[in-house]
Each structure stands twice: as structure tokens, then as C-alpha cells.
Tab-separated table of C-alpha atoms and ligand atoms in Angstrom:
chain	number	residue	atom	x	y	z
A	1	MET	CA	-45.206	2.413	42.338
A	2	ASP	CA	-43.680	-0.936	41.331
A	3	LYS	CA	-43.728	-4.005	43.523
A	4	ALA	CA	-40.147	-3.676	44.840
A	5	GLU	CA	-40.895	-0.186	46.131
A	6	GLN	CA	-43.881	-1.490	48.052
A	7	ARG	CA	-41.645	-3.711	50.187
A	8	VAL	CA	-40.318	-2.545	53.536
A	9	LYS	CA	-36.526	-2.615	53.571
A	10	ILE	CA	-34.625	-3.091	56.811
A	11	ALA	CA	-30.859	-2.522	57.038
A	12	VAL	CA	-29.061	-4.929	59.373
A	13	GLN	CA	-25.362	-5.436	60.117
A	14	LYS	CA	-23.995	-8.087	57.752
A	15	SER	CA	-21.405	-9.652	59.959
A	16	GLY	CA	-20.593	-8.475	63.444
A	17	ARG	CA	-21.747	-8.159	67.017
A	18	LEU	CA	-25.282	-7.039	66.155
A	19	THR	CA	-25.980	-9.524	63.353
A	20	ASP	CA	-27.294	-12.586	65.198
A	21	HIS	CA	-29.327	-10.540	67.697
A	22	SER	CA	-30.877	-8.427	64.925
A	23	LEU	CA	-31.811	-11.403	62.727
A	24	ASP	CA	-33.169	-13.296	65.727
A	25	LEU	CA	-35.304	-10.311	66.724
A	26	LEU	CA	-36.763	-9.953	63.216
A	27	GLN	CA	-37.484	-13.674	63.047
A	28	ARG	CA	-39.288	-13.453	66.376
A	29	CYS	CA	-41.408	-10.704	64.818
A	30	GLY	CA	-42.587	-13.380	62.387
A	31	ILE	CA	-40.517	-12.411	59.354
A	32	LYS	CA	-39.355	-15.499	57.470
A	33	PHE	CA	-36.254	-15.077	55.346
A	34	SER	CA	-33.435	-17.258	54.143
A	35	LYS	CA	-30.645	-16.866	56.697
A	36	ASN	CA	-27.711	-16.588	54.361
A	37	LYS	CA	-25.207	-14.133	55.729
A	38	ASP	CA	-23.116	-14.270	52.546
A	39	ARG	CA	-25.896	-12.483	50.725
A	40	LEU	CA	-26.428	-8.753	50.716
A	41	PHE	CA	-30.164	-9.078	50.279
A	42	CYS	CA	-32.632	-11.373	52.068
A	43	TYR	CA	-36.096	-11.656	50.587
A	44	GLY	CA	-38.884	-11.890	53.155
A	45	GLU	CA	-40.875	-14.961	52.229
A	46	ASN	CA	-44.088	-14.361	54.152
A	47	MET	CA	-44.303	-10.544	54.347
A	48	PRO	CA	-43.421	-7.666	52.005
A	49	VAL	CA	-40.266	-7.069	54.038
A	50	ASP	CA	-36.667	-7.460	52.827
A	51	LEU	CA	-33.370	-7.228	54.669
A	52	LEU	CA	-30.245	-5.501	53.437
A	53	LEU	CA	-27.124	-6.910	55.098
A	54	VAL	CA	-24.467	-4.206	55.176
A	55	ARG	CA	-21.634	-2.731	57.275
A	56	ASP	CA	-23.046	-1.089	60.377
A	57	ASP	CA	-21.451	2.264	59.454
A	58	ASP	CA	-23.537	2.345	56.265
A	59	ILE	CA	-26.895	1.849	58.009
A	60	PRO	CA	-27.660	5.466	59.039
A	61	GLY	CA	-26.855	6.644	55.490
A	62	LEU	CA	-29.054	4.008	53.854
A	63	VAL	CA	-31.980	4.974	56.093
A	64	SER	CA	-31.361	8.699	55.786
A	65	ASP	CA	-31.237	8.410	51.978
A	66	ASP	CA	-34.505	6.424	51.966
A	67	ILE	CA	-32.878	3.345	50.445
A	68	CYS	CA	-34.016	1.486	53.558
A	69	ASP	CA	-37.063	2.326	55.668
A	70	LEU	CA	-35.707	0.943	58.931
A	71	GLY	CA	-32.284	0.073	60.305
A	72	ILE	CA	-30.869	-1.614	63.378
A	73	VAL	CA	-27.599	-0.048	64.491
A	74	GLY	CA	-25.648	0.930	67.607
A	75	LEU	CA	-26.305	4.342	69.130
A	76	ASN	CA	-22.572	5.046	68.867
A	77	VAL	CA	-22.749	4.756	65.057
A	78	ILE	CA	-25.909	6.873	64.954
A	79	GLU	CA	-24.246	9.617	66.975
A	80	GLU	CA	-21.049	9.454	64.929
A	81	LYS	CA	-23.002	10.000	61.695
A	82	ARG	CA	-25.438	12.542	63.134
A	83	LEU	CA	-22.664	14.727	64.531
A	84	GLY	CA	-20.571	14.394	61.350
A	85	TRP	CA	-23.439	15.383	59.071
A	86	SER	CA	-24.565	18.215	61.316
A	87	ARG	CA	-21.050	19.634	61.335
A	88	LYS	CA	-21.023	19.553	57.512
A	89	MET	CA	-24.546	21.077	57.521
A	90	GLU	CA	-25.896	17.953	55.850
A	91	PRO	CA	-29.431	16.914	56.753
A	92	VAL	CA	-30.090	14.029	59.139
A	93	ARG	CA	-33.136	12.308	57.685
A	94	PHE	CA	-33.725	9.520	60.126
A	95	GLU	CA	-35.191	9.262	63.603
A	96	GLN	CA	-34.562	6.893	66.483
A	97	ILE	CA	-37.722	4.990	67.259
A	98	ARG	CA	-36.819	2.063	69.535
A	99	THR	CA	-34.059	1.152	71.960
A	100	LEU	CA	-33.346	-2.581	71.894
A	101	ASP	CA	-32.078	-4.945	74.559
A	102	PHE	CA	-28.738	-5.954	73.039
A	103	GLY	CA	-25.504	-4.403	71.779
A	104	HIS	CA	-24.816	-2.734	75.116
A	105	CYS	CA	-21.403	-1.087	75.239
A	106	ARG	CA	-19.723	2.147	76.279
A	107	LEU	CA	-17.386	4.492	74.476
A	108	VAL	CA	-14.643	5.252	76.988
A	109	ILE	CA	-11.382	7.130	77.229
A	110	ALA	CA	-8.581	4.929	78.551
A	111	MET	CA	-4.879	5.269	79.226
A	112	PRO	CA	-1.890	3.036	80.010
A	113	ASP	CA	-2.094	1.535	83.511
A	114	GLU	CA	1.051	3.236	84.741
A	115	ALA	CA	0.262	6.792	83.509
A	116	ASP	CA	-1.094	9.510	85.828
A	117	PHE	CA	-4.530	11.011	85.498
A	118	SER	CA	-6.682	12.908	87.942
A	119	GLU	CA	-9.145	15.030	86.002
A	120	LEU	CA	-10.423	15.648	82.483
A	121	SER	CA	-8.291	18.766	82.105
A	122	ASP	CA	-5.284	16.393	82.073
A	123	LEU	CA	-6.396	15.571	78.524
A	124	GLN	CA	-5.462	19.130	77.503
A	125	GLY	CA	-2.848	18.996	74.729
A	126	ALA	CA	-2.798	15.183	74.765
A	127	ARG	CA	-3.150	12.880	71.758
A	128	ILE	CA	-6.182	10.572	71.797
A	129	ALA	CA	-6.423	7.702	69.306
A	130	THR	CA	-9.908	6.728	68.137
A	131	SER	CA	-12.096	5.728	65.221
A	132	HIS	CA	-15.035	7.536	66.881
A	133	VAL	CA	-13.810	10.968	65.860
A	134	GLU	CA	-17.072	12.933	65.839
A	135	VAL	CA	-18.382	11.678	69.176
A	136	LEU	CA	-15.007	12.287	70.824
A	137	ARG	CA	-14.683	15.750	69.270
A	138	HIS	CA	-18.154	16.662	70.508
A	139	PHE	CA	-17.343	15.391	73.995
A	140	LEU	CA	-14.082	17.369	74.155
A	141	GLU	CA	-15.845	20.526	72.946
A	142	CYS	CA	-18.504	20.142	75.650
A	143	GLU	CA	-15.825	19.635	78.295
A	144	ILE	CA	-13.795	22.558	76.843
A	145	VAL	CA	-10.692	20.406	76.493
A	146	ASP	CA	-8.318	21.009	73.596
A	147	ALA	CA	-6.782	17.645	72.680
A	148	GLU	CA	-5.455	16.197	69.426
A	149	ILE	CA	-7.596	13.447	67.922
A	150	VAL	CA	-5.509	10.827	66.114
A	151	TYR	CA	-7.598	8.742	63.711
A	152	PHE	CA	-7.111	4.983	63.984
A	153	SER	CA	-9.395	2.742	61.946
A	154	GLY	CA	-8.857	-0.308	64.135
A	155	ALA	CA	-6.666	-1.832	66.866
A	156	VAL	CA	-6.806	1.481	68.686
A	157	GLU	CA	-5.632	-0.146	71.897
A	158	ILE	CA	-2.080	-0.519	70.583
A	159	ALA	CA	-1.742	3.218	69.766
A	160	PRO	CA	-0.085	4.133	73.120
A	161	LYS	CA	2.407	1.241	72.792
A	162	LEU	CA	3.306	2.451	69.291
A	163	GLY	CA	3.915	5.927	70.700
A	164	LYS	CA	1.140	7.310	68.468
A	165	ALA	CA	-1.137	8.530	71.273
A	166	ASP	CA	-1.314	9.136	75.030
A	167	PHE	CA	-4.925	8.054	75.422
A	168	ILE	CA	-7.390	5.984	73.467
A	169	CYS	CA	-11.150	6.334	73.037
A	170	ASP	CA	-12.845	3.045	72.185
A	171	LEU	CA	-15.891	0.853	72.753
A	172	VAL	CA	-15.863	-1.596	75.647
A	173	SER	CA	-18.421	-3.956	77.048
A	174	THR	CA	-16.659	-5.909	79.797
A	175	GLY	CA	-13.371	-4.003	79.851
A	176	ALA	CA	-11.430	-7.251	79.317
A	177	THR	CA	-9.752	-5.961	76.130
A	178	LEU	CA	-8.559	-2.855	77.938
A	179	ALA	CA	-7.130	-4.926	80.794
A	180	ALA	CA	-5.441	-7.311	78.360
A	181	ASN	CA	-3.671	-4.313	76.825
A	182	GLN	CA	-2.670	-2.811	80.190
A	183	LEU	CA	-5.082	0.070	79.770
A	184	ARG	CA	-7.522	1.481	82.303
A	185	GLU	CA	-10.709	3.401	81.779
A	186	ILE	CA	-10.681	6.978	82.992
A	187	HIS	CA	-13.907	8.413	81.625
A	188	SER	CA	-17.102	7.261	79.930
A	189	VAL	CA	-18.095	9.296	76.857
A	190	LEU	CA	-21.257	7.527	75.628
A	191	GLU	CA	-23.470	4.600	76.601
A	192	SER	CA	-24.665	2.706	73.557
A	193	THR	CA	-27.338	0.122	72.771
A	194	ALA	CA	-28.659	-1.277	69.511
A	195	THR	CA	-31.350	1.096	68.240
A	196	VAL	CA	-34.017	1.045	65.527
A	197	ILE	CA	-34.009	4.026	63.183
A	198	ARG	CA	-36.641	4.987	60.608
A	199	THR	CA	-36.356	7.190	57.576
A	200	ARG	CA	-37.954	10.640	57.722
A	201	ALA	CA	-38.842	10.337	54.040
A	202	ARG	CA	-42.502	9.921	53.134
A	203	ILE	CA	-43.573	6.310	53.432
A	204	SER	CA	-46.561	4.940	51.490
A	205	ALA	CA	-49.642	3.985	53.501
A	206	PHE	CA	-49.198	0.358	52.466
A	207	LYS	CA	-45.624	0.193	53.742
A	208	MET	CA	-46.500	2.188	56.863
A	209	GLU	CA	-49.064	-0.437	57.803
A	210	TRP	CA	-46.400	-3.131	57.659
A	211	ILE	CA	-43.905	-0.994	59.560
A	212	ASP	CA	-46.486	-0.417	62.312
A	213	LYS	CA	-47.178	-4.139	62.422
A	214	ILE	CA	-43.474	-4.968	62.723
A	215	LEU	CA	-42.986	-2.367	65.469
A	216	GLN	CA	-45.984	-3.609	67.401
A	217	ARG	CA	-44.648	-7.160	67.255
A	218	LEU	CA	-41.189	-5.930	68.165
A	219	ASP	CA	-42.586	-4.222	71.273
A	220	GLY	CA	-44.269	-7.493	72.157
A	221	VAL	CA	-41.036	-9.465	71.707
A	222	LEU	CA	-39.061	-7.019	73.853
A	223	GLN	CA	-41.716	-7.043	76.540
A	224	VAL	CA	-41.964	-10.833	76.520
A	225	ARG	CA	-38.231	-11.269	77.013
A	226	GLU	CA	-38.586	-9.521	80.379
A	227	SER	CA	-41.953	-10.953	81.313
A	228	LYS	CA	-42.976	-13.972	83.339
A	229	TYR	CA	-46.299	-15.547	84.198
A	230	ILE	CA	-46.602	-16.247	87.932
A	231	MET	CA	-49.068	-18.638	89.535
A	232	LEU	CA	-49.366	-19.110	93.284
A	233	HIS	CA	-51.744	-19.921	96.100
A	234	ALA	CA	-52.289	-17.236	98.706
A	235	PRO	CA	-54.220	-16.895	101.975
A	236	ARG	CA	-57.042	-14.385	101.379
A	237	SER	CA	-55.741	-12.362	104.309
A	238	ALA	CA	-52.339	-11.879	102.566
A	239	LEU	CA	-53.731	-10.956	99.151
A	240	ALA	CA	-52.994	-7.241	99.388
A	241	GLU	CA	-49.374	-7.796	100.447
A	242	ILE	CA	-48.795	-10.493	97.817
A	243	THR	CA	-50.234	-8.277	95.053
A	244	ARG	CA	-47.888	-5.507	96.154
A	245	LEU	CA	-44.895	-7.859	95.914
A	246	LEU	CA	-45.622	-9.031	92.349
A	247	PRO	CA	-43.078	-7.139	90.214
A	248	GLY	CA	-44.441	-4.906	87.459
A	249	SER	CA	-47.821	-6.598	87.193
A	250	GLU	CA	-51.228	-5.127	86.536
A	251	ALA	CA	-54.191	-6.340	88.651
A	252	PRO	CA	-53.729	-10.106	89.084
A	253	THR	CA	-56.427	-12.680	88.366
A	254	VAL	CA	-57.739	-14.088	91.647
A	255	MET	CA	-59.635	-17.393	91.565
A	256	PRO	CA	-61.276	-19.521	94.253
A	257	LEU	CA	-59.750	-22.853	95.176
A	258	GLU	CA	-62.196	-25.747	95.308
A	259	GLY	CA	-62.968	-26.761	98.886
A	260	CYS	CA	-60.754	-24.126	100.417
A	261	ASP	CA	-62.397	-20.882	101.574
A	262	ASP	CA	-59.443	-19.114	103.123
A	263	LYS	CA	-57.100	-19.536	100.125
A	264	VAL	CA	-57.157	-18.321	96.527
A	265	ALA	CA	-55.136	-18.912	93.362
A	266	VAL	CA	-53.378	-15.821	92.007
A	267	HIS	CA	-52.179	-15.536	88.387
A	268	ALA	CA	-50.291	-12.519	87.096
A	269	VAL	CA	-48.115	-11.424	84.186
A	270	CYS	CA	-45.063	-9.705	85.613
A	271	ARG	CA	-43.423	-7.316	83.182
A	272	GLU	CA	-40.098	-7.493	84.952
A	273	ASN	CA	-37.729	-10.315	85.640
A	274	VAL	CA	-38.749	-12.426	88.609
A	275	PHE	CA	-35.753	-13.050	90.826
A	276	TRP	CA	-35.335	-15.654	93.577
A	277	GLU	CA	-35.581	-12.841	96.155
A	278	THR	CA	-39.068	-11.955	94.910
A	279	LEU	CA	-40.212	-15.567	95.227
A	280	GLU	CA	-38.733	-15.793	98.721
A	281	ASN	CA	-40.541	-12.590	99.732
A	282	LEU	CA	-43.819	-13.910	98.302
A	283	LYS	CA	-43.327	-17.145	100.252
A	284	SER	CA	-42.629	-15.205	103.459
A	285	ALA	CA	-45.872	-13.288	102.866
A	286	GLY	CA	-47.757	-16.602	102.845
A	287	ALA	CA	-47.723	-17.678	99.189
A	288	THR	CA	-47.406	-21.394	98.420
A	289	SER	CA	-47.182	-23.540	95.251
A	290	LEU	CA	-45.295	-20.830	93.387
A	291	LEU	CA	-44.807	-21.356	89.644
A	292	VAL	CA	-42.995	-19.010	87.265
A	293	LEU	CA	-43.480	-19.594	83.523
A	294	PRO	CA	-41.946	-17.924	80.471
A	295	VAL	CA	-44.295	-15.944	78.221
A	296	GLU	CA	-44.275	-16.931	74.544
A	297	LYS	CA	-46.049	-13.981	72.870
A	298	MET	CA	-47.776	-10.771	73.915
A	299	LEU	CA	-49.893	-8.252	72.043
A	300	PHE	CA	-51.234	-4.996	73.424
B	401	ATP	P1	-18.711	-3.602	60.430
B	401	ATP	O1	-17.918	-4.556	59.608
B	401	ATP	O2	-20.195	-3.828	60.276
B	401	ATP	O3	-18.319	-2.166	60.236
B	401	ATP	P2	-17.673	-3.242	63.121
B	401	ATP	O4	-16.338	-3.880	63.309
B	401	ATP	O5	-17.759	-1.766	62.966
B	401	ATP	O6	-18.415	-4.016	61.944
B	401	ATP	P3	-18.710	-4.651	65.479
B	401	ATP	O7	-17.415	-4.851	66.203
B	401	ATP	O8	-19.398	-5.855	64.945
B	401	ATP	O9	-18.622	-3.542	64.327
B	401	ATP	O10	-19.701	-3.871	66.464
B	401	ATP	C1	-20.955	-3.480	66.041
B	401	ATP	C2	-21.589	-2.683	67.147
B	401	ATP	O11	-21.739	-3.497	68.304
B	401	ATP	C3	-20.826	-1.485	67.649
B	401	ATP	O12	-20.981	-0.352	66.826
B	401	ATP	C4	-21.447	-1.269	69.016
B	401	ATP	O13	-22.657	-0.541	68.891
B	401	ATP	C5	-21.786	-2.701	69.468
B	401	ATP	N1	-20.877	-3.262	70.494
B	401	ATP	C6	-21.292	-3.942	71.590
B	401	ATP	N2	-20.252	-4.324	72.348
B	401	ATP	C7	-19.161	-3.902	71.764
B	401	ATP	C8	-17.765	-4.004	72.073
B	401	ATP	N3	-17.313	-4.619	73.159
B	401	ATP	N4	-16.900	-3.470	71.207
B	401	ATP	C9	-17.336	-2.896	70.084
B	401	ATP	N5	-18.651	-2.746	69.761
B	401	ATP	C10	-19.556	-3.238	70.582
B	402	ZN	ZN1	-18.475	-0.654	61.590
């Protein structure tokens, strides 16, 4: 095997909504690469890991064909490809291995504000404009609705105004684009999040070691983003209640306080966000000197 084949290749969106989050995540995993988005290929400087910057629609194919070992792509794109290939009896040679904490959106069916709609069967015989043909087709089949899918590669939201469709099926995150186009959501088809996929092809032991290392670090990064380190003083008598109130923490560290027998210091890593309400509840339970600190790194 030559040297290039020994390097782990990760497919990432070149320019779009997932790009910055994906590159940031990989950098947090300790991979150093030149951040030049104009390039198709980024050479990992400190690990045998390279990035391929491509269109998001190409990522499942690159991973399935074993050109890349890993890919970061939206679940909506994964489903679109998976359903399309399955329908054509083509093999799907990748697996989803991690759900990430960015790229949240929903694929929804929407219609002009003024139009009537009460139930899904109202879609019967209607025209629905979308670029997410396979996911929509699958949804309609499951709901036993016979509607016409009109393919639009972009700017789907103008299809009703152009008289090309009665409904649209598109991705939304806040819904602001729908509102700006006088459209309203009537049904959610798919919830999507950025996802890591891995090829099902055989991976050499050398590369597998690096992939495992990257995934372990990635788990740590994801966990850290949610985690906080809490320090507080607590009356011994309230220790049980205060431990119960600490969100998502394992057994806290309890330490004596010099010259103070009835109070202890409590330190805990909380694997959930710590909200003001939690701190207020801890204070009501008797905690004082509360400190919440971000966690830099974590390894299990
Ligand atoms: P490419 O040039 O790579 O094909 P694109 O135009 O298909 O880019 P983007 O608009 O950058 O893709 O979206 C990439 C992914 O981001 C989507 O597939 C989806 O998973 C996610 N996403 C998150 N929020 C939204 C949103 N509001 N609209 C569209 N996609 C979103
Ligand atoms: Zn795309």
C-alpha cells in the first residue's frame, strides 16, 4: 500500500452551511490543516488525515465508493442518496456513525398562506415542488398519497407563485424564508442534523487506529460543548439534595473546608448545560459560592 492510501480521507462540504462547523470540529479534534476553502484537498499537517472539500451531495457517494473513509453531511442528503440507490437496487456502502450538534433543519411541506389545507390527503393529486425528490416520494408512499413531484433544483419557494406547483417541500431551520415568501408549513417530513458517515469498505488496521482516535476525540469535543465544571460550598446536611440537583453528573468530589466542620466543597462535571434555574435551585438547597466553568477537553 503506498503512502497516500495510508492516509484517512474525510469528505467535508466545500462551501455552505456545514463548512465552518465541520472544519472547526475537525480542528478541535487536533487535526491541523491549511484552511484554504478554495482548495479541493487539505493536507493534514500533524496526522495522516486529509480533507476533501466537495459539494455536500457528493459526500455519500465518495464514502460509499471508498474514495473517502469518513464524511460529514446532513441526514437529509444521506436519506436522499440512500433511498435513491435502494430504489435503483444499488448498494449503500456507508454507515452512519455519529450525530453531530450542528446543521439542524427540517424538511417540510409548505403551501401559500391563503390556500386551504386540513389533512395530508389534501395533497392527493397536487403538485409538490422540491429538490428532495427521493425523501418526498418515500414520505408520500408511506402516507399512501398520490401526488405529482415537480423537480426544482433551487428557489423552490417561488414555484407556487410561478404556477408550477401547489405545495413545496424544502428545508427550513427558522421558517423565516417560508414566511418571507408567504408560505406556511403544513407538515414535517424529516428532521435533519449533520452526521458522520463511514465507508463499509475494508479499512487497513493502520487507518482504523487513526479513525478510532479521531472518533474518540470527536466524542470528547461533543461532550465538552455541553459540559460544565461546577464548584460550590454546601452544608453537609444538604449534600444529598445538592447532589441530586447537579445536572447529568456522576458522583461529585466532596472535600472538607478548612476550619469549617458543617460545610464541604463540592466539585462536579455536569454533562448537561447548567442553566440559571439549576443554580437558583442549588442556592435554595443551601449551596453558596457557586462557580460554573467551561471544560476545555475530556477523554473517556
Ligand atoms: P452544495 O453546494 O454543497 O451542494 P447546498 O446548497 O446543497 O450546498 P447548503 O445550503 O449549504 O447546501 O446546506 C447544507 C446542509 O445544511 C443541508 O443539506 C442541510 O443538511 C443543512 N441545513 C441546515 N439548515 C438549513 C436550512 N435552513 N436550509 C437548508 N439547509 C440547511
Ligand atoms: Zn447540495
